[in-house]
Every structure is written in structure tokens, then in C-alpha cells.
Amino acid sequence: DTGVSQDPRHKITKRGQNVTFRCDPISEHNRLYWYRQTLGQGPEFLTYFQNEAQLEKSRLLSDRFSAERPKGSFSTLEIQRTEQGDSAMYLCASSHRGWLAETGELFFGEGSRLTVL
Amino acid sequence: KNEVEQSPQNLTAQEGEFITINCSYSVGISALHWLQQHPGGGIVSLFMLSSGKKKHGRLIATINIQEKHSSLHITASHPRDSAVYICAQGGSQGNLIFGKGTKLSVKP
């Protein structure tokens, strides 16, 4: 297992277009998180999944954003009708939540950088 | 409102110096995470702790639950330690709330 992988690493798109990012977590991890990070800021939580169930969504996740994890393995984050303010690094992380632990150690992907022109 | 505050925002040190980065949070947590982010974006988890102290190599993390405060220490700092160090609090719902990070630059 090579860790968490994200694709594409960099996406340049025009305003109004739709983009989709994919995250492949570490295979035995049941939790998957999406974060957004803008320059000079710490990551901001977007949403997370426990297996295939989306358990929480941030208010940052507007109607134009949707995330899925259909089989409890890889996840996709889609942004519709992109705006320049969507330009950011989109980070995926995975962890294993044990029976008692709230959040296990996080393993991050390298991120997908979105530039909206 | 959950808030995570880090200090300092920027830190420049000479190689060999002892470094301390501080993190304060506003509400009770299940765990406090320290992360390292290098230029280019990759984030690596350094520590996850809910009490006391943890040590890994030259890195030491401590947490005081009563004071809602954690510190990350680097002993005998080295230029390769230059990175952004981020603390994040883990809530009971599983998501993390991140600080803005401390940018560390260690000069040879």
C-alpha cells in the first residue's frame, strides 16, 4: 500500500466548469476526510465518511459541492459551476477509527490543487 | 465556537536551537494532533495525544488538558526541520479543526 493518493494533482479550469477530484485512501482505513486549504491558512474541514456513510458536512460545502464514497473505498469530490473562490488545495486524509477511538492517526494525500481562471 | 490558536505564526531559528511552538484550543477535545507540512503541500502526522507527553526522536509533544494548551518542542533543530507545523483538535464527531500553522525556518 502506497498511502493515500489523490488525482489529479493539479487542475486548471475556467470559471463555470465542473471538476472532480478522486481520493484513494489506505485500504484498511474506514474513515475518509476532505479538507480545503488556501494559501497561508490551515486546512478547513469539508466532510468526512465512515465507510460509505457521509457523517458530517461543513457549512463550507455549498450546494455546488458534492462528495461520495460509494463502496466505502475511494471517494470523489465534485465541484459544479466553479468560481474563482474555489481555487485552493483540496486535501484528502484517511484514518482507522477503532471501537473506542474517536479519530485515529491521519494519513494525508499530496492534495489536488485547483486553479479557477 | 471551536478555535485553535497557534503561536508564533513565524519562527526563525539557528541550527541547533531548541524550538517551542504553542497551541491553544477553546473547547474540550478527544485528541490533539500535531502535523508537519512541507512546501508542495504534503502533510505528515507527527503526534496524536490526549494527555501527558509523547516523544519521537528530536520531537516532543505535551498537552495540558486543564489549561487547553499543547506544545511541540524540537531539540537540536536542523534545517531539514523547516516546514509549517499545524496543530489540530479532534472533536467527538471525528472531524478536525486546524490552527493556521507555524512556519519554521531553521538556518544553518
GROMACS .gro file of C-alpha atoms in nm:
model
  225
    1ASP     CA    1   0.000   0.000   0.000
    2THR     CA    2   0.150   0.331  -0.107
    3GLY     CA    3  -0.056   0.554   0.118
    4VAL     CA    4  -0.331   0.799   0.031
    5SER     CA    5  -0.333   0.901  -0.334
    6GLN     CA    6  -0.515   1.187  -0.497
    7ASP     CA    7  -0.584   1.260  -0.860
    8PRO     CA    8  -0.531   1.491  -1.036
    9ARG     CA    9  -0.251   1.668  -0.854
   10HIS     CA   10  -0.324   1.993  -1.031
   11LYS     CA   11  -0.632   2.108  -1.221
   12ILE     CA   12  -0.670   2.434  -1.407
   13THR     CA   13  -1.021   2.514  -1.521
   14LYS     CA   14  -1.231   2.804  -1.638
   15ARG     CA   15  -1.498   2.956  -1.420
   16GLY     CA   16  -1.828   2.775  -1.461
   17GLN     CA   17  -1.681   2.436  -1.544
   18ASN     CA   18  -1.726   2.127  -1.329
   19VAL     CA   19  -1.430   1.948  -1.175
   20THR     CA   20  -1.397   1.616  -0.996
   21PHE     CA   21  -1.121   1.500  -0.764
   22ARG     CA   22  -1.056   1.144  -0.660
   23CYS     CA   23  -0.904   1.011  -0.340
   24ASP     CA   24  -0.788   0.655  -0.279
   25PRO     CA   25  -0.736   0.603   0.095
   26ILE     CA   26  -0.520   0.345   0.267
   27SER     CA   27  -0.710   0.024   0.206
   28GLU     CA   28  -0.793  -0.077   0.563
   29HIS     CA   29  -0.896   0.274   0.671
   30ASN     CA   30  -1.265   0.320   0.734
   31ARG     CA   31  -1.263   0.699   0.768
   32LEU     CA   32  -1.201   0.940   0.484
   33TYR     CA   33  -1.185   1.317   0.515
   34TRP     CA   34  -1.185   1.604   0.269
   35TYR     CA   35  -1.025   1.937   0.360
   36ARG     CA   36  -0.965   2.260   0.171
   37GLN     CA   37  -0.657   2.473   0.224
   38THR     CA   38  -0.590   2.821   0.091
   39LEU     CA   39  -0.255   2.993   0.094
   40GLY     CA   40  -0.129   3.078   0.440
   41GLN     CA   41  -0.417   2.908   0.616
   42GLY     CA   42  -0.459   2.577   0.789
   43PRO     CA   43  -0.681   2.313   0.631
   44GLU     CA   44  -1.056   2.360   0.670
   45PHE     CA   45  -1.282   2.064   0.719
   46LEU     CA   46  -1.527   1.993   0.438
   47THR     CA   47  -1.673   1.650   0.501
   48TYR     CA   48  -1.595   1.300   0.619
   49PHE     CA   49  -1.710   0.944   0.565
   50GLN     CA   50  -1.725   0.643   0.789
   51ASN     CA   51  -1.713   0.363   0.532
   52GLU     CA   52  -1.970   0.469   0.269
   53ALA     CA   53  -2.175   0.690   0.501
   54GLN     CA   54  -2.120   1.065   0.487
   55LEU     CA   55  -2.139   1.156   0.855
   56GLU     CA   56  -2.077   1.528   0.859
   57LYS     CA   57  -2.064   1.816   0.615
   58SER     CA   58  -1.924   2.159   0.686
   59ARG     CA   59  -2.127   2.467   0.602
   60LEU     CA   60  -1.835   2.544   0.369
   61LEU     CA   61  -1.967   2.265   0.149
   62SER     CA   62  -2.215   2.465  -0.057
   63ASP     CA   63  -2.474   2.316  -0.290
   64ARG     CA   64  -2.215   2.320  -0.568
   65PHE     CA   65  -2.001   2.069  -0.381
   66SER     CA   66  -2.080   1.701  -0.354
   67ALA     CA   67  -1.879   1.414  -0.219
   68GLU     CA   68  -1.934   1.042  -0.247
   69ARG     CA   69  -1.774   0.725  -0.126
   70PRO     CA   70  -1.999   0.468  -0.294
   71LYS     CA   71  -1.830   0.145  -0.192
   72GLY     CA   72  -1.653   0.263   0.118
   73SER     CA   73  -1.320   0.270  -0.061
   74PHE     CA   74  -1.227   0.559  -0.294
   75SER     CA   75  -1.406   0.893  -0.274
   76THR     CA   76  -1.482   1.169  -0.521
   77LEU     CA   77  -1.531   1.538  -0.459
   78GLU     CA   78  -1.714   1.723  -0.733
   79ILE     CA   79  -1.741   2.099  -0.766
   80GLN     CA   80  -2.003   2.225  -1.007
   81ARG     CA   81  -2.000   2.565  -1.174
   82THR     CA   82  -1.660   2.651  -1.032
   83GLU     CA   83  -1.590   3.002  -0.908
   84GLN     CA   84  -1.256   3.175  -0.864
   85GLY     CA   85  -1.301   3.150  -0.488
   86ASP     CA   86  -1.288   2.773  -0.519
   87SER     CA   87  -0.918   2.794  -0.605
   88ALA     CA   88  -0.743   2.604  -0.326
   89MET     CA   89  -0.564   2.285  -0.239
   90TYR     CA   90  -0.811   2.002  -0.175
   91LEU     CA   91  -0.669   1.753   0.070
   92CYS     CA   92  -0.786   1.403   0.141
   93ALA     CA   93  -0.695   1.208   0.454
   94SER     CA   94  -0.782   0.868   0.587
   95SER     CA   95  -0.771   0.702   0.925
   96HIS     CA   96  -0.891   0.395   1.102
   97ARG     CA   97  -1.147   0.454   1.368
   98GLY     CA   98  -1.129   0.178   1.624
   99TRP     CA   99  -1.409   0.070   1.850
  100LEU     CA  100  -1.317   0.318   2.122
  101ALA     CA  101  -1.104   0.577   1.949
  102GLU     CA  102  -1.265   0.892   1.817
  103THR     CA  103  -1.015   0.967   1.543
  104GLY     CA  104  -0.708   0.764   1.462
  105GLU     CA  105  -0.385   0.899   1.323
  106LEU     CA  106  -0.448   1.078   0.998
  107PHE     CA  107  -0.267   0.997   0.675
  108PHE     CA  108  -0.285   1.268   0.412
  109GLY     CA  109  -0.261   1.259   0.038
  110GLU     CA  110  -0.046   1.509  -0.153
  111GLY     CA  111  -0.351   1.715  -0.238
  112SER     CA  112  -0.520   1.832  -0.556
  113ARG     CA  113  -0.454   2.194  -0.638
  114LEU     CA  114  -0.741   2.367  -0.816
  115THR     CA  115  -0.692   2.689  -1.009
  116VAL     CA  116  -1.007   2.854  -1.145
  117LEU     CA  117  -0.940   3.117  -1.410
  118LYS     CA  118  -1.715   2.819   1.871
  119ASN     CA  119  -1.418   2.584   1.840
  120GLU     CA  120  -1.097   2.774   1.783
  121VAL     CA  121  -0.739   2.663   1.762
  122GLU     CA  122  -0.473   2.928   1.805
  123GLN     CA  123  -0.105   2.876   1.736
  124SER     CA  124   0.193   3.089   1.825
  125PRO     CA  125   0.416   3.211   1.689
  126GLN     CA  126   0.294   3.239   1.331
  127ASN     CA  127   0.651   3.255   1.202
  128LEU     CA  128   0.969   3.137   1.366
  129THR     CA  129   1.329   3.162   1.251
  130ALA     CA  130   1.595   2.972   1.441
  131GLN     CA  131   1.961   2.887   1.408
  132GLU     CA  132   2.060   2.527   1.363
  133GLY     CA  133   2.092   2.356   1.698
  134GLU     CA  134   1.843   2.575   1.883
  135PHE     CA  135   1.562   2.438   2.097
  136ILE     CA  136   1.227   2.530   1.947
  137THR     CA  137   0.881   2.554   2.103
  138ILE     CA  138   0.554   2.600   1.919
  139ASN     CA  139   0.238   2.658   2.118
  140CYS     CA  140  -0.124   2.565   2.056
  141SER     CA  141  -0.433   2.669   2.249
  142TYR     CA  142  -0.783   2.542   2.194
  143SER     CA  143  -1.115   2.657   2.323
  144VAL     CA  144  -1.327   2.352   2.395
  145GLY     CA  145  -1.279   2.001   2.523
  146ILE     CA  146  -1.120   1.758   2.282
  147SER     CA  147  -1.081   1.389   2.227
  148ALA     CA  148  -0.730   1.423   2.090
  149LEU     CA  149  -0.482   1.689   1.982
  150HIS     CA  150  -0.287   1.634   1.661
  151TRP     CA  151   0.044   1.784   1.555
  152LEU     CA  152   0.115   1.777   1.182
  153GLN     CA  153   0.402   1.883   0.959
  154GLN     CA  154   0.351   2.034   0.616
  155HIS     CA  155   0.638   2.079   0.373
  156PRO     CA  156   0.642   2.315   0.073
  157GLY     CA  157   0.441   2.149  -0.201
  158GLY     CA  158   0.163   2.058   0.036
  159GLY     CA  159   0.231   1.711   0.176
  160ILE     CA  160   0.111   1.675   0.535
  161VAL     CA  161   0.252   1.421   0.777
  162SER     CA  162   0.106   1.335   1.114
  163LEU     CA  163   0.363   1.377   1.391
  164PHE     CA  164   0.167   1.312   1.708
  165MET     CA  165  -0.179   1.238   1.831
  166LEU     CA  166  -0.217   1.283   2.206
  167SER     CA  167  -0.491   1.320   2.460
  168SER     CA  168  -0.282   1.352   2.776
  169GLY     CA  169   0.071   1.387   2.902
  170LYS     CA  170   0.365   1.376   2.671
  171LYS     CA  171   0.493   1.191   2.365
  172LYS     CA  172   0.842   1.178   2.219
  173HIS     CA  173   0.966   1.074   1.879
  174GLY     CA  174   1.330   1.133   1.803
  175ARG     CA  175   1.401   1.504   1.850
  176LEU     CA  176   1.033   1.592   1.868
  177ILE     CA  177   0.837   1.615   2.191
  178ALA     CA  178   0.468   1.699   2.226
  179THR     CA  179   0.298   1.784   2.553
  180ILE     CA  180  -0.060   1.863   2.642
  181ASN     CA  181  -0.226   2.020   2.945
  182ILE     CA  182  -0.595   1.934   2.934
  183GLN     CA  183  -0.692   2.168   3.219
  184GLU     CA  184  -0.529   2.467   3.051
  185LYS     CA  185  -0.635   2.357   2.699
  186HIS     CA  186  -0.280   2.402   2.579
  187SER     CA  187  -0.028   2.192   2.389
  188SER     CA  188   0.332   2.248   2.290
  189LEU     CA  189   0.556   2.097   2.026
  190HIS     CA  190   0.928   2.105   2.102
  191ILE     CA  191   1.214   2.037   1.865
  192THR     CA  192   1.553   1.972   2.020
  193ALA     CA  193   1.879   2.032   1.830
  194SER     CA  194   1.692   2.185   1.536
  195HIS     CA  195   1.817   2.123   1.183
  196PRO     CA  196   1.747   2.296   0.851
  197ARG     CA  197   1.551   1.990   0.740
  198ASP     CA  198   1.301   2.070   1.019
  199SER     CA  199   1.197   2.379   0.821
  200ALA     CA  200   0.827   2.336   0.750
  201VAL     CA  201   0.486   2.451   0.864
  202TYR     CA  202   0.374   2.288   1.187
  203ILE     CA  203   0.000   2.264   1.238
  204CYS     CA  204  -0.196   2.164   1.543
  205ALA     CA  205  -0.550   2.036   1.515
  206GLN     CA  206  -0.807   1.944   1.773
  207GLY     CA  207  -1.015   1.634   1.732
  208GLY     CA  208  -1.378   1.661   1.825
  209SER     CA  209  -1.607   1.382   1.933
  210GLN     CA  210  -1.765   1.375   1.587
  211GLY     CA  211  -1.441   1.281   1.419
  212ASN     CA  212  -1.359   1.591   1.220
  213LEU     CA  213  -1.055   1.804   1.297
  214ILE     CA  214  -1.028   2.178   1.350
  215PHE     CA  215  -0.692   2.311   1.243
  216GLY     CA  216  -0.482   2.602   1.352
  217LYS     CA  217  -0.331   2.827   1.085
  218GLY     CA  218   0.013   2.678   1.133
  219THR     CA  219   0.354   2.798   1.242
  220LYS     CA  220   0.609   2.847   0.968
  221LEU     CA  221   0.950   2.738   1.095
  222SER     CA  222   1.272   2.823   0.920
  223VAL     CA  223   1.595   2.681   1.059
  224LYS     CA  224   1.910   2.849   0.929
  225PRO     CA  225   2.240   2.659   0.901
   0.00000   0.00000   0.00000
